[in-house]
PDB file of C-alpha atoms in Angstrom:
ATOM      1  CA  UNK A   2      -0.072   0.322  -0.485  1.00  0.00           C
ATOM      2  CA  UNK A   3       2.707   2.771   1.130  1.00  0.00           C
ATOM      3  CA  UNK A   4       4.389   1.621  -2.419  1.00  0.00           C
ATOM      4  CA  UNK A   5       1.124   1.863  -4.260  1.00  0.00           C
ATOM      5  CA  UNK A   6       1.168   5.565  -2.646  1.00  0.00           C
ATOM      6  CA  UNK A   7       4.466   6.781  -2.971  1.00  0.00           C
ATOM      7  CA  UNK A   8       4.555   5.900  -6.994  1.00  0.00           C
ATOM      8  CA  UNK A   9       1.474   7.861  -7.048  1.00  0.00           C
ATOM      9  CA  UNK A  10       3.003  10.736  -5.476  1.00  0.00           C
ATOM     10  CA  UNK A  11       5.993  10.259  -8.138  1.00  0.00           C
ATOM     11  CA  UNK A  12       3.525  10.020 -11.167  1.00  0.00           C
ATOM     12  CA  UNK A  13       1.866  13.218 -10.037  1.00  0.00           C
ATOM     13  CA  UNK A  14       5.050  15.131  -9.495  1.00  0.00           C
ATOM     14  CA  UNK A  15       5.927  14.323 -13.122  1.00  0.00           C
ATOM     15  CA  UNK A  16       3.116  14.861 -14.519  1.00  0.00           C
ATOM     16  CA  UNK A  17       2.889  18.557 -12.715  1.00  0.00           C
ATOM     17  CA  UNK A  18       6.389  19.097 -14.055  1.00  0.00           C
ATOM     18  CA  UNK A  19       5.448  18.301 -17.327  1.00  0.00           C
ATOM     19  CA  UNK A  20       2.457  20.834 -17.597  1.00  0.00           C
ATOM     20  CA  UNK A  21       4.720  23.449 -15.817  1.00  0.00           C
ATOM     21  CA  UNK A  22       6.770  22.775 -18.608  1.00  0.00           C
ATOM     22  CA  UNK A  23       4.009  23.232 -20.991  1.00  0.00           C
ATOM     23  CA  UNK A  24       2.805  26.755 -19.763  1.00  0.00           C
ATOM     24  CA  UNK A  25       6.644  27.702 -19.544  1.00  0.00           C
ATOM     25  CA  UNK A  26       7.029  27.133 -23.025  1.00  0.00           C
ATOM     26  CA  UNK A  27       3.865  28.352 -24.507  1.00  0.00           C
ATOM     27  CA  UNK A  28       4.486  31.603 -22.328  1.00  0.00           C
ATOM     28  CA  UNK A  29       7.422  32.277 -23.246  1.00  0.00           C
ATOM     29  CA  UNK A  30       5.925  31.820 -27.102  1.00  0.00           C
ATOM     30  CA  UNK A  31       3.677  34.424 -26.633  1.00  0.00           C
ATOM     31  CA  UNK A  32       5.953  36.796 -25.085  1.00  0.00           C
ATOM     32  CA  UNK A  33       8.341  36.709 -27.852  1.00  0.00           C
ATOM     33  CA  UNK A  34       5.945  36.654 -30.526  1.00  0.00           C
ATOM     34  CA  UNK A  35       3.559  39.930 -28.790  1.00  0.00           C
ATOM     35  CA  UNK A  36       0.884  37.775 -28.210  1.00  0.00           C
ATOM     36  CA  UNK A  37       0.681  38.722 -32.127  1.00  0.00           C
ATOM     37  CA  UNK A  38      -1.051  35.781 -34.215  1.00  0.00           C
ATOM     38  CA  UNK A  39       1.064  35.281 -37.944  1.00  0.00           C
ATOM     39  CA  UNK A  40      -0.195  35.243 -41.119  1.00  0.00           C
ATOM     40  CA  UNK A  41       0.078  31.500 -43.282  1.00  0.00           C
ATOM     41  CA  UNK A  42       3.413  31.035 -44.392  1.00  0.00           C
ATOM     42  CA  UNK A  43       3.683  31.212 -48.899  1.00  0.00           C
ATOM     43  CA  UNK A  44       6.988  30.892 -49.696  1.00  0.00           C
ATOM     44  CA  UNK A  45       6.365  32.489 -53.412  1.00  0.00           C
ATOM     45  CA  UNK A  46       5.981  35.365 -51.127  1.00  0.00           C
ATOM     46  CA  UNK A  47       9.269  35.600 -49.618  1.00  0.00           C
ATOM     47  CA  UNK A  48      12.793  36.456 -50.265  1.00  0.00           C
ATOM     48  CA  UNK A  49      15.714  35.378 -47.814  1.00  0.00           C
ATOM     49  CA  UNK A  50      18.784  37.378 -47.787  1.00  0.00           C
ATOM     50  CA  UNK A  51      21.529  34.678 -46.434  1.00  0.00           C
ATOM     51  CA  UNK A  52      24.581  36.363 -45.063  1.00  0.00           C
ATOM     52  CA  UNK A  53      27.808  33.238 -45.462  1.00  0.00           C
ATOM     53  CA  UNK A  54      25.723  31.184 -47.597  1.00  0.00           C
ATOM     54  CA  UNK A  55      28.657  29.884 -49.536  1.00  0.00           C
ATOM     55  CA  UNK A  56      29.344  26.801 -46.696  1.00  0.00           C
ATOM     56  CA  UNK A  57      29.245  24.800 -43.363  1.00  0.00           C
ATOM     57  CA  UNK A  58      25.729  25.689 -41.762  1.00  0.00           C
ATOM     58  CA  UNK A  59      24.603  28.576 -44.546  1.00  0.00           C
ATOM     59  CA  UNK A  60      24.758  26.197 -47.288  1.00  0.00           C
ATOM     60  CA  UNK A  61      22.340  23.834 -45.367  1.00  0.00           C
ATOM     61  CA  UNK A  62      19.941  26.402 -44.931  1.00  0.00           C
ATOM     62  CA  UNK A  63      20.409  27.746 -48.269  1.00  0.00           C
ATOM     63  CA  UNK A  64      19.506  24.249 -49.768  1.00  0.00           C
ATOM     64  CA  UNK A  65      16.662  23.534 -47.533  1.00  0.00           C
ATOM     65  CA  UNK A  66      14.667  27.083 -48.327  1.00  0.00           C
ATOM     66  CA  UNK A  67      15.643  26.110 -52.054  1.00  0.00           C
ATOM     67  CA  UNK A  68      14.354  22.962 -51.592  1.00  0.00           C
ATOM     68  CA  UNK A  69      11.271  23.971 -50.128  1.00  0.00           C
ATOM     69  CA  UNK A  70      10.378  26.778 -52.789  1.00  0.00           C
ATOM     70  CA  UNK A  71      11.642  29.762 -50.870  1.00  0.00           C
ATOM     71  CA  UNK A  72      14.425  32.488 -53.156  1.00  0.00           C
ATOM     72  CA  UNK A  73      17.381  32.912 -51.511  1.00  0.00           C
ATOM     73  CA  UNK A  74      19.642  35.874 -52.051  1.00  0.00           C
ATOM     74  CA  UNK A  75      23.880  34.933 -50.888  1.00  0.00           C
ATOM     75  CA  UNK A  76      25.774  37.663 -49.720  1.00  0.00           C
ATOM     76  CA  UNK A  77      29.366  35.955 -48.883  1.00  0.00           C
ATOM     77  CA  UNK A  78      33.242  36.870 -49.591  1.00  0.00           C
ATOM     78  CA  UNK A  79      33.477  33.681 -51.147  1.00  0.00           C
ATOM     79  CA  UNK A  80      32.378  32.117 -54.264  1.00  0.00           C
ATOM     80  CA  UNK A  81      30.473  29.108 -53.581  1.00  0.00           C
ATOM     81  CA  UNK A  82      32.187  26.057 -54.687  1.00  0.00           C
ATOM     82  CA  UNK A  83      29.145  24.315 -56.082  1.00  0.00           C
ATOM     83  CA  UNK A  84      26.432  25.250 -58.583  1.00  0.00           C
ATOM     84  CA  UNK A  85      23.185  27.116 -56.957  1.00  0.00           C
ATOM     85  CA  UNK A  86      19.959  26.122 -57.415  1.00  0.00           C
ATOM     86  CA  UNK A  87      17.958  27.868 -60.332  1.00  0.00           C
ATOM     87  CA  UNK A  88      16.073  30.243 -57.334  1.00  0.00           C
ATOM     88  CA  UNK A  89      18.876  30.862 -55.378  1.00  0.00           C
ATOM     89  CA  UNK A  90      21.807  33.818 -55.963  1.00  0.00           C
ATOM     90  CA  UNK A  91      24.858  35.205 -54.880  1.00  0.00           C
ATOM     91  CA  UNK A  92      26.592  38.641 -54.745  1.00  0.00           C
ATOM     92  CA  UNK A  93      30.010  38.647 -53.512  1.00  0.00           C
ATOM     93  CA  UNK A  94      29.552  41.277 -51.054  1.00  0.00           C
ATOM     94  CA  UNK A  95      31.985  42.465 -47.512  1.00  0.00           C
ATOM     95  CA  UNK A  96      29.138  42.389 -45.157  1.00  0.00           C
ATOM     96  CA  UNK A  97      31.484  44.179 -42.995  1.00  0.00           C
ATOM     97  CA  UNK A  98      31.815  47.568 -45.511  1.00  0.00           C
ATOM     98  CA  UNK A  99      28.616  49.582 -45.914  1.00  0.00           C
ATOM     99  CA  UNK A 100      29.881  50.798 -48.723  1.00  0.00           C
ATOM    100  CA  UNK A 101      29.655  47.250 -50.645  1.00  0.00           C
ATOM    101  CA  UNK A 102      26.476  46.488 -48.739  1.00  0.00           C
ATOM    102  CA  UNK A 103      24.685  49.177 -49.956  1.00  0.00           C
ATOM    103  CA  UNK A 104      25.863  48.432 -53.785  1.00  0.00           C
ATOM    104  CA  UNK A 105      25.100  45.160 -53.561  1.00  0.00           C
ATOM    105  CA  UNK A 106      21.273  46.249 -51.889  1.00  0.00           C
ATOM    106  CA  UNK A 107      20.882  48.326 -54.899  1.00  0.00           C
ATOM    107  CA  UNK A 108      21.420  45.417 -57.088  1.00  0.00           C
ATOM    108  CA  UNK A 109      18.989  43.261 -55.006  1.00  0.00           C
ATOM    109  CA  UNK A 110      15.929  45.849 -54.909  1.00  0.00           C
ATOM    110  CA  UNK A 111      16.000  46.225 -58.597  1.00  0.00           C
ATOM    111  CA  UNK A 112      16.364  42.050 -59.705  1.00  0.00           C
ATOM    112  CA  UNK A 113      14.312  40.839 -56.144  1.00  0.00           C
ATOM    113  CA  UNK A 114      12.379  43.008 -54.702  1.00  0.00           C
ATOM    114  CA  UNK A 115      12.633  44.062 -50.898  1.00  0.00           C
ATOM    115  CA  UNK A 116      14.341  41.073 -48.823  1.00  0.00           C
ATOM    116  CA  UNK A 117      11.610  39.504 -46.242  1.00  0.00           C
ATOM    117  CA  UNK A 118      13.923  37.281 -44.146  1.00  0.00           C
ATOM    118  CA  UNK A 119      17.471  38.121 -43.036  1.00  0.00           C
ATOM    119  CA  UNK A 120      19.682  35.275 -41.765  1.00  0.00           C
ATOM    120  CA  UNK A 121      22.778  36.767 -39.847  1.00  0.00           C
ATOM    121  CA  UNK A 122      24.688  33.712 -40.383  1.00  0.00           C
ATOM    122  CA  UNK A 123      28.092  34.592 -41.394  1.00  0.00           C
ATOM    123  CA  UNK A 124      30.678  34.227 -38.752  1.00  0.00           C
ATOM    124  CA  UNK A 125      34.366  33.567 -38.209  1.00  0.00           C
ATOM    125  CA  UNK A 126      36.621  31.943 -35.871  1.00  0.00           C
ATOM    126  CA  UNK A 127      40.276  32.433 -35.003  1.00  0.00           C
ATOM    127  CA  UNK A 128      42.538  29.926 -32.797  1.00  0.00           C
ATOM    128  CA  UNK A 129      45.013  31.666 -30.325  1.00  0.00           C
ATOM    129  CA  UNK A 130      44.505  32.834 -26.830  1.00  0.00           C
ATOM    130  CA  UNK A 131      44.246  36.476 -25.933  1.00  0.00           C
ATOM    131  CA  UNK A 132      48.250  37.676 -26.365  1.00  0.00           C
ATOM    132  CA  UNK A 133      48.473  35.322 -29.538  1.00  0.00           C
ATOM    133  CA  UNK A 134      45.354  37.041 -31.752  1.00  0.00           C
ATOM    134  CA  UNK A 135      46.229  39.695 -34.082  1.00  0.00           C
ATOM    135  CA  UNK A 136      45.018  42.998 -34.050  1.00  0.00           C
ATOM    136  CA  UNK A 137      43.545  41.957 -37.914  1.00  0.00           C
ATOM    137  CA  UNK A 138      41.981  38.481 -36.990  1.00  0.00           C
ATOM    138  CA  UNK A 139      40.511  39.849 -33.770  1.00  0.00           C
ATOM    139  CA  UNK A 140      39.086  43.216 -35.760  1.00  0.00           C
ATOM    140  CA  UNK A 141      37.870  40.640 -37.798  1.00  0.00           C
ATOM    141  CA  UNK A 142      35.669  38.526 -35.928  1.00  0.00           C
ATOM    142  CA  UNK A 143      33.998  41.113 -34.151  1.00  0.00           C
ATOM    143  CA  UNK A 144      33.063  42.871 -37.692  1.00  0.00           C
ATOM    144  CA  UNK A 145      31.623  39.462 -39.078  1.00  0.00           C
ATOM    145  CA  UNK A 146      30.300  38.264 -35.824  1.00  0.00           C
ATOM    146  CA  UNK A 147      29.005  41.447 -34.103  1.00  0.00           C
ATOM    147  CA  UNK A 148      29.093  44.730 -36.445  1.00  0.00           C
ATOM    148  CA  UNK A 149      27.741  43.356 -40.240  1.00  0.00           C
ATOM    149  CA  UNK A 150      24.643  42.386 -37.934  1.00  0.00           C
ATOM    150  CA  UNK A 151      24.102  46.355 -37.471  1.00  0.00           C
ATOM    151  CA  UNK A 152      25.506  47.293 -40.942  1.00  0.00           C
ATOM    152  CA  UNK A 153      22.579  44.620 -42.628  1.00  0.00           C
ATOM    153  CA  UNK A 154      19.698  46.155 -40.266  1.00  0.00           C
ATOM    154  CA  UNK A 155      20.692  50.030 -41.356  1.00  0.00           C
ATOM    155  CA  UNK A 156      20.384  48.591 -44.834  1.00  0.00           C
ATOM    156  CA  UNK A 157      17.524  46.195 -45.060  1.00  0.00           C
ATOM    157  CA  UNK A 158      15.059  46.483 -41.768  1.00  0.00           C
ATOM    158  CA  UNK A 159      13.765  49.984 -42.624  1.00  0.00           C
ATOM    159  CA  UNK A 160      11.357  47.813 -44.851  1.00  0.00           C
ATOM    160  CA  UNK A 161      10.057  45.327 -43.002  1.00  0.00           C
ATOM    161  CA  UNK A 162       9.604  47.992 -39.942  1.00  0.00           C
ATOM    162  CA  UNK A 163       7.806  49.902 -42.927  1.00  0.00           C
ATOM    163  CA  UNK A 164       5.384  46.904 -43.648  1.00  0.00           C
ATOM    164  CA  UNK A 165       5.294  45.404 -40.107  1.00  0.00           C
ATOM    165  CA  UNK A 166       6.309  41.956 -41.697  1.00  0.00           C
ATOM    166  CA  UNK A 167       9.199  40.073 -41.829  1.00  0.00           C
ATOM    167  CA  UNK A 168      11.898  38.193 -39.700  1.00  0.00           C
ATOM    168  CA  UNK A 169      15.260  38.608 -38.819  1.00  0.00           C
ATOM    169  CA  UNK A 170      16.977  35.362 -37.617  1.00  0.00           C
ATOM    170  CA  UNK A 171      20.155  35.774 -35.864  1.00  0.00           C
ATOM    171  CA  UNK A 172      22.749  32.678 -35.951  1.00  0.00           C
ATOM    172  CA  UNK A 173      24.773  32.634 -32.184  1.00  0.00           C
ATOM    173  CA  UNK A 174      26.693  30.407 -29.995  1.00  0.00           C
ATOM    174  CA  UNK A 175      26.320  28.211 -27.253  1.00  0.00           C
ATOM    175  CA  UNK A 176      29.757  30.709 -26.644  1.00  0.00           C
ATOM    176  CA  UNK A 177      27.132  33.561 -25.997  1.00  0.00           C
ATOM    177  CA  UNK A 178      27.083  32.160 -22.426  1.00  0.00           C
ATOM    178  CA  UNK A 179      30.108  30.735 -21.541  1.00  0.00           C
ATOM    179  CA  UNK A 180      33.155  32.500 -22.468  1.00  0.00           C
ATOM    180  CA  UNK A 181      36.386  29.614 -22.901  1.00  0.00           C
ATOM    181  CA  UNK A 182      40.149  30.192 -23.173  1.00  0.00           C
ATOM    182  CA  UNK A 183      41.464  30.501 -26.716  1.00  0.00           C
ATOM    183  CA  UNK A 184      37.873  31.764 -28.041  1.00  0.00           C
ATOM    184  CA  UNK A 185      37.595  34.691 -25.679  1.00  0.00           C
ATOM    185  CA  UNK A 186      36.906  36.938 -28.891  1.00  0.00           C
ATOM    186  CA  UNK A 187      34.766  34.637 -31.066  1.00  0.00           C
ATOM    187  CA  UNK A 188      32.915  34.238 -27.241  1.00  0.00           C
ATOM    188  CA  UNK A 189      32.348  37.607 -26.868  1.00  0.00           C
ATOM    189  CA  UNK A 190      31.159  38.590 -30.531  1.00  0.00           C
ATOM    190  CA  UNK A 191      28.423  36.071 -29.759  1.00  0.00           C
ATOM    191  CA  UNK A 192      27.177  37.224 -26.545  1.00  0.00           C
ATOM    192  CA  UNK A 193      27.370  40.380 -28.505  1.00  0.00           C
ATOM    193  CA  UNK A 194      24.725  38.861 -31.295  1.00  0.00           C
ATOM    194  CA  UNK A 195      22.698  37.526 -28.220  1.00  0.00           C
ATOM    195  CA  UNK A 196      22.852  41.322 -27.351  1.00  0.00           C
ATOM    196  CA  UNK A 197      21.825  42.759 -30.441  1.00  0.00           C
ATOM    197  CA  UNK A 198      18.702  39.842 -30.843  1.00  0.00           C
ATOM    198  CA  UNK A 199      17.483  41.151 -27.419  1.00  0.00           C
ATOM    199  CA  UNK A 200      18.207  44.841 -28.195  1.00  0.00           C
ATOM    200  CA  UNK A 201      15.928  44.457 -31.789  1.00  0.00           C
ATOM    201  CA  UNK A 202      13.480  43.393 -30.285  1.00  0.00           C
ATOM    202  CA  UNK A 203      12.846  45.988 -27.799  1.00  0.00           C
ATOM    203  CA  UNK A 204      13.248  48.501 -30.568  1.00  0.00           C
ATOM    204  CA  UNK A 205      10.943  47.253 -32.844  1.00  0.00           C
ATOM    205  CA  UNK A 206       8.188  47.174 -30.621  1.00  0.00           C
ATOM    206  CA  UNK A 207       8.968  50.468 -28.623  1.00  0.00           C
ATOM    207  CA  UNK A 208      10.890  52.519 -31.179  1.00  0.00           C
ATOM    208  CA  UNK A 209       9.302  51.122 -34.299  1.00  0.00           C
ATOM    209  CA  UNK A 210       6.112  49.938 -33.869  1.00  0.00           C
ATOM    210  CA  UNK A 211       6.595  47.051 -35.678  1.00  0.00           C
ATOM    211  CA  UNK A 212       5.505  43.745 -33.033  1.00  0.00           C
ATOM    212  CA  UNK A 213       5.421  41.997 -36.167  1.00  0.00           C
ATOM    213  CA  UNK A 214       8.640  41.756 -37.183  1.00  0.00           C
ATOM    214  CA  UNK A 215       9.779  38.344 -35.949  1.00  0.00           C
ATOM    215  CA  UNK A 216      13.030  38.045 -34.277  1.00  0.00           C
ATOM    216  CA  UNK A 217      14.770  34.419 -33.675  1.00  0.00           C
ATOM    217  CA  UNK A 218      18.248  33.258 -32.409  1.00  0.00           C
ATOM    218  CA  UNK A 219      20.095  29.821 -32.808  1.00  0.00           C
ATOM    219  CA  UNK A 220      22.580  28.865 -30.365  1.00  0.00           C
ATOM    220  CA  UNK A 221      24.352  25.928 -31.681  1.00  0.00           C
ATOM    221  CA  UNK A 222      27.114  23.873 -29.724  1.00  0.00           C
ATOM    222  CA  UNK A 223      29.744  22.060 -31.818  1.00  0.00           C
ATOM    223  CA  UNK A 224      28.513  21.790 -35.583  1.00  0.00           C
ATOM    224  CA  UNK A 225      30.770  20.115 -38.255  1.00  0.00           C
ATOM    225  CA  UNK A 226      31.489  22.625 -40.339  1.00  0.00           C
ATOM    226  CA  UNK A 227      34.919  24.380 -41.419  1.00  0.00           C
ATOM    227  CA  UNK A 228      34.540  26.309 -39.543  1.00  0.00           C
ATOM    228  CA  UNK A 229      35.576  23.989 -36.155  1.00  0.00           C
ATOM    229  CA  UNK A 230      38.262  22.137 -38.262  1.00  0.00           C
ATOM    230  CA  UNK A 231      41.064  22.589 -36.242  1.00  0.00           C
ATOM    231  CA  UNK A 232      39.692  21.457 -33.412  1.00  0.00           C
ATOM    232  CA  UNK A 233      38.083  17.781 -35.291  1.00  0.00           C
ATOM    233  CA  UNK A 234      41.226  16.866 -36.646  1.00  0.00           C
ATOM    234  CA  UNK A 235      42.454  16.207 -33.220  1.00  0.00           C
ATOM    235  CA  UNK A 236      38.992  14.227 -31.910  1.00  0.00           C
ATOM    236  CA  UNK A 237      40.714  12.082 -29.823  1.00  0.00           C
ATOM    237  CA  UNK A 238      41.514  15.512 -27.828  1.00  0.00           C
ATOM    238  CA  UNK A 239      38.852  16.947 -28.268  1.00  0.00           C
ATOM    239  CA  UNK A 240      36.069  14.658 -27.846  1.00  0.00           C
ATOM    240  CA  UNK A 241      32.832  16.045 -28.123  1.00  0.00           C
ATOM    241  CA  UNK A 242      29.619  15.100 -29.990  1.00  0.00           C
ATOM    242  CA  UNK A 243      29.132  16.806 -33.008  1.00  0.00           C
ATOM    243  CA  UNK A 244      25.880  17.996 -34.491  1.00  0.00           C
ATOM    244  CA  UNK A 245      25.403  18.081 -38.457  1.00  0.00           C
ATOM    245  CA  UNK A 246      24.586  21.751 -40.185  1.00  0.00           C
ATOM    246  CA  UNK A 247      20.707  20.159 -40.761  1.00  0.00           C
ATOM    247  CA  UNK A 248      20.277  19.888 -37.300  1.00  0.00           C
ATOM    248  CA  UNK A 249      20.437  23.965 -37.136  1.00  0.00           C
ATOM    249  CA  UNK A 250      18.694  24.189 -40.660  1.00  0.00           C
ATOM    250  CA  UNK A 251      15.751  22.283 -39.548  1.00  0.00           C
ATOM    251  CA  UNK A 252      15.368  24.737 -36.385  1.00  0.00           C
ATOM    252  CA  UNK A 253      15.709  27.913 -38.556  1.00  0.00           C
ATOM    253  CA  UNK A 254      13.609  26.830 -41.055  1.00  0.00           C
ATOM    254  CA  UNK A 255      10.486  25.998 -38.445  1.00  0.00           C
ATOM    255  CA  UNK A 256      10.362  29.255 -36.985  1.00  0.00           C
ATOM    256  CA  UNK A 257      10.844  31.155 -40.297  1.00  0.00           C
ATOM    257  CA  UNK A 258       8.238  28.387 -41.634  1.00  0.00           C
ATOM    258  CA  UNK A 259       5.494  29.107 -38.559  1.00  0.00           C
ATOM    259  CA  UNK A 260       6.668  33.066 -38.472  1.00  0.00           C
ATOM    260  CA  UNK A 261       7.293  32.490 -34.840  1.00  0.00           C
ATOM    261  CA  UNK A 262      10.132  34.467 -32.728  1.00  0.00           C
ATOM    262  CA  UNK A 263      12.230  32.284 -30.431  1.00  0.00           C
ATOM    263  CA  UNK A 264      15.470  31.621 -28.811  1.00  0.00           C
ATOM    264  CA  UNK A 265      16.699  27.880 -30.027  1.00  0.00           C
ATOM    265  CA  UNK A 266      19.395  26.219 -27.932  1.00  0.00           C
ATOM    266  CA  UNK A 267      20.551  23.294 -30.012  1.00  0.00           C
ATOM    267  CA  UNK A 268      21.028  20.404 -29.224  1.00  0.00           C
ATOM    268  CA  UNK A 269      17.682  20.672 -27.346  1.00  0.00           C
ATOM    269  CA  UNK A 270      19.181  18.779 -23.900  1.00  0.00           C
ATOM    270  CA  UNK A 271      21.086  22.115 -23.176  1.00  0.00           C
ATOM    271  CA  UNK A 272      18.172  24.136 -23.362  1.00  0.00           C
ATOM    272  CA  UNK A 273      18.915  25.123 -19.633  1.00  0.00           C
ATOM    273  CA  UNK A 274      22.500  27.222 -20.974  1.00  0.00           C
ATOM    274  CA  UNK A 275      21.013  30.641 -21.175  1.00  0.00           C
ATOM    275  CA  UNK A 276      20.845  30.030 -17.262  1.00  0.00           C
ATOM    276  CA  UNK A 277      24.613  29.654 -16.741  1.00  0.00           C
ATOM    277  CA  UNK A 278      25.278  32.956 -15.727  1.00  0.00           C
ATOM    278  CA  UNK A 279      22.371  33.087 -12.868  1.00  0.00           C
ATOM    279  CA  UNK A 280      24.121  30.156 -11.497  1.00  0.00           C
ATOM    280  CA  UNK A 281      26.384  30.464  -8.278  1.00  0.00           C
ATOM    281  CA  UNK A 282      30.338  31.381  -9.348  1.00  0.00           C
ATOM    282  CA  UNK A 283      31.514  27.766  -7.882  1.00  0.00           C
ATOM    283  CA  UNK A 284      28.809  26.308 -10.539  1.00  0.00           C
ATOM    284  CA  UNK A 285      29.782  28.521 -13.347  1.00  0.00           C
ATOM    285  CA  UNK A 286      33.348  28.217 -13.349  1.00  0.00           C
ATOM    286  CA  UNK A 287      34.026  24.216 -13.677  1.00  0.00           C
ATOM    287  CA  UNK A 288      31.073  24.623 -16.466  1.00  0.00           C
ATOM    288  CA  UNK A 289      34.220  26.999 -17.849  1.00  0.00           C
ATOM    289  CA  UNK A 290      37.399  25.400 -16.910  1.00  0.00           C
ATOM    290  CA  UNK A 291      35.882  21.530 -18.760  1.00  0.00           C
ATOM    291  CA  UNK A 292      35.605  23.407 -21.649  1.00  0.00           C
ATOM    292  CA  UNK A 293      38.654  25.045 -21.601  1.00  0.00           C
ATOM    293  CA  UNK A 294      41.003  22.607 -20.714  1.00  0.00           C
ATOM    294  CA  UNK A 295      39.340  20.663 -24.053  1.00  0.00           C
ATOM    295  CA  UNK A 296      40.665  23.397 -26.265  1.00  0.00           C
ATOM    296  CA  UNK A 297      43.742  23.724 -24.280  1.00  0.00           C
ATOM    297  CA  UNK A 298      44.532  19.702 -24.714  1.00  0.00           C
ATOM    298  CA  UNK A 299      43.922  20.413 -28.583  1.00  0.00           C
ATOM    299  CA  UNK A 300      45.897  23.363 -29.056  1.00  0.00           C
ATOM    300  CA  UNK A 301      48.747  22.116 -27.549  1.00  0.00           C
ATOM    301  CA  UNK A 302      48.042  18.960 -29.924  1.00  0.00           C
ATOM    302  CA  UNK A 303      47.805  21.012 -32.514  1.00  0.00           C
ATOM    303  CA  UNK A 304      50.784  23.017 -31.815  1.00  0.00           C
ATOM    304  CA  UNK A 305      52.986  19.826 -32.366  1.00  0.00           C
ATOM    305  CA  UNK A 306      51.325  18.566 -35.494  1.00  0.00           C
ATOM    306  CA  UNK A 307      52.699  20.056 -38.589  1.00  0.00           C
ATOM    307  CA  UNK A 308      50.649  18.193 -40.457  1.00  0.00           C
ATOM    308  CA  UNK A 309      47.738  20.651 -39.114  1.00  0.00           C
ATOM    309  CA  UNK A 310      46.804  23.333 -41.860  1.00  0.00           C
ATOM    310  CA  UNK A 311      43.985  25.998 -40.583  1.00  0.00           C
TER     311      UNK A 311
END
């Protein structure tokens, strides 16, 4: 009898936790979407502006959007090393230059119209400690990973605001929440991307009265792309599970097709990563130390392996 009563309490507690999680999820969804109901998705009405679409996560997003009948414009400094689908156009553009962006924007509007969805995906990463990083690499990291978001918004956001319609997607990182040795500039730039996303939402609501412009941010953990080649070449020391770009693309497309704002942490079991800053220091520091030691081990092996090219 006592066993049955204990089991019942466990079941009730579990159901209660599920109910709380459901309420939490739905309330968060309503709040970030400003309690607005989105219009139905029609692929033919959309034009996606995607930065960094010539490889990695960006390429997968481009291919999936194209497959679903969405027109895509890629902005990248590198030519795609593959044939583009018919509904995808590439413009070689320096997204860290307002002049380059302005010139490209003129072509885009003339040939395709105004973008309705903007995906800030382009990103760079340079290995090295704070003292080892060159000024050139530091500036490139922040210019591409953070400053470009502002420049692109200055060029394309006014049209979204005037129509009170559209979507801005920011590809950030788990690094938005935790700083790791030898990745300090990258972590800073991704924390900045999170602040950009949060601030953009506030300005859309209160400064520009455009609550129907959706904003989403994605925080992937390690993804199998050329960006982390220096780590994956030494998987023995690295030892971290890798996601495919497909996982990230699926999450992005789900929010775009649902016209839904949100914050997405991948993989999903790391959903509490955003809470790390609220942990007591004695819990935060072991997390940072664990990740930093992984990077340090890989860095040591990489420095002694003359075969590695980055």
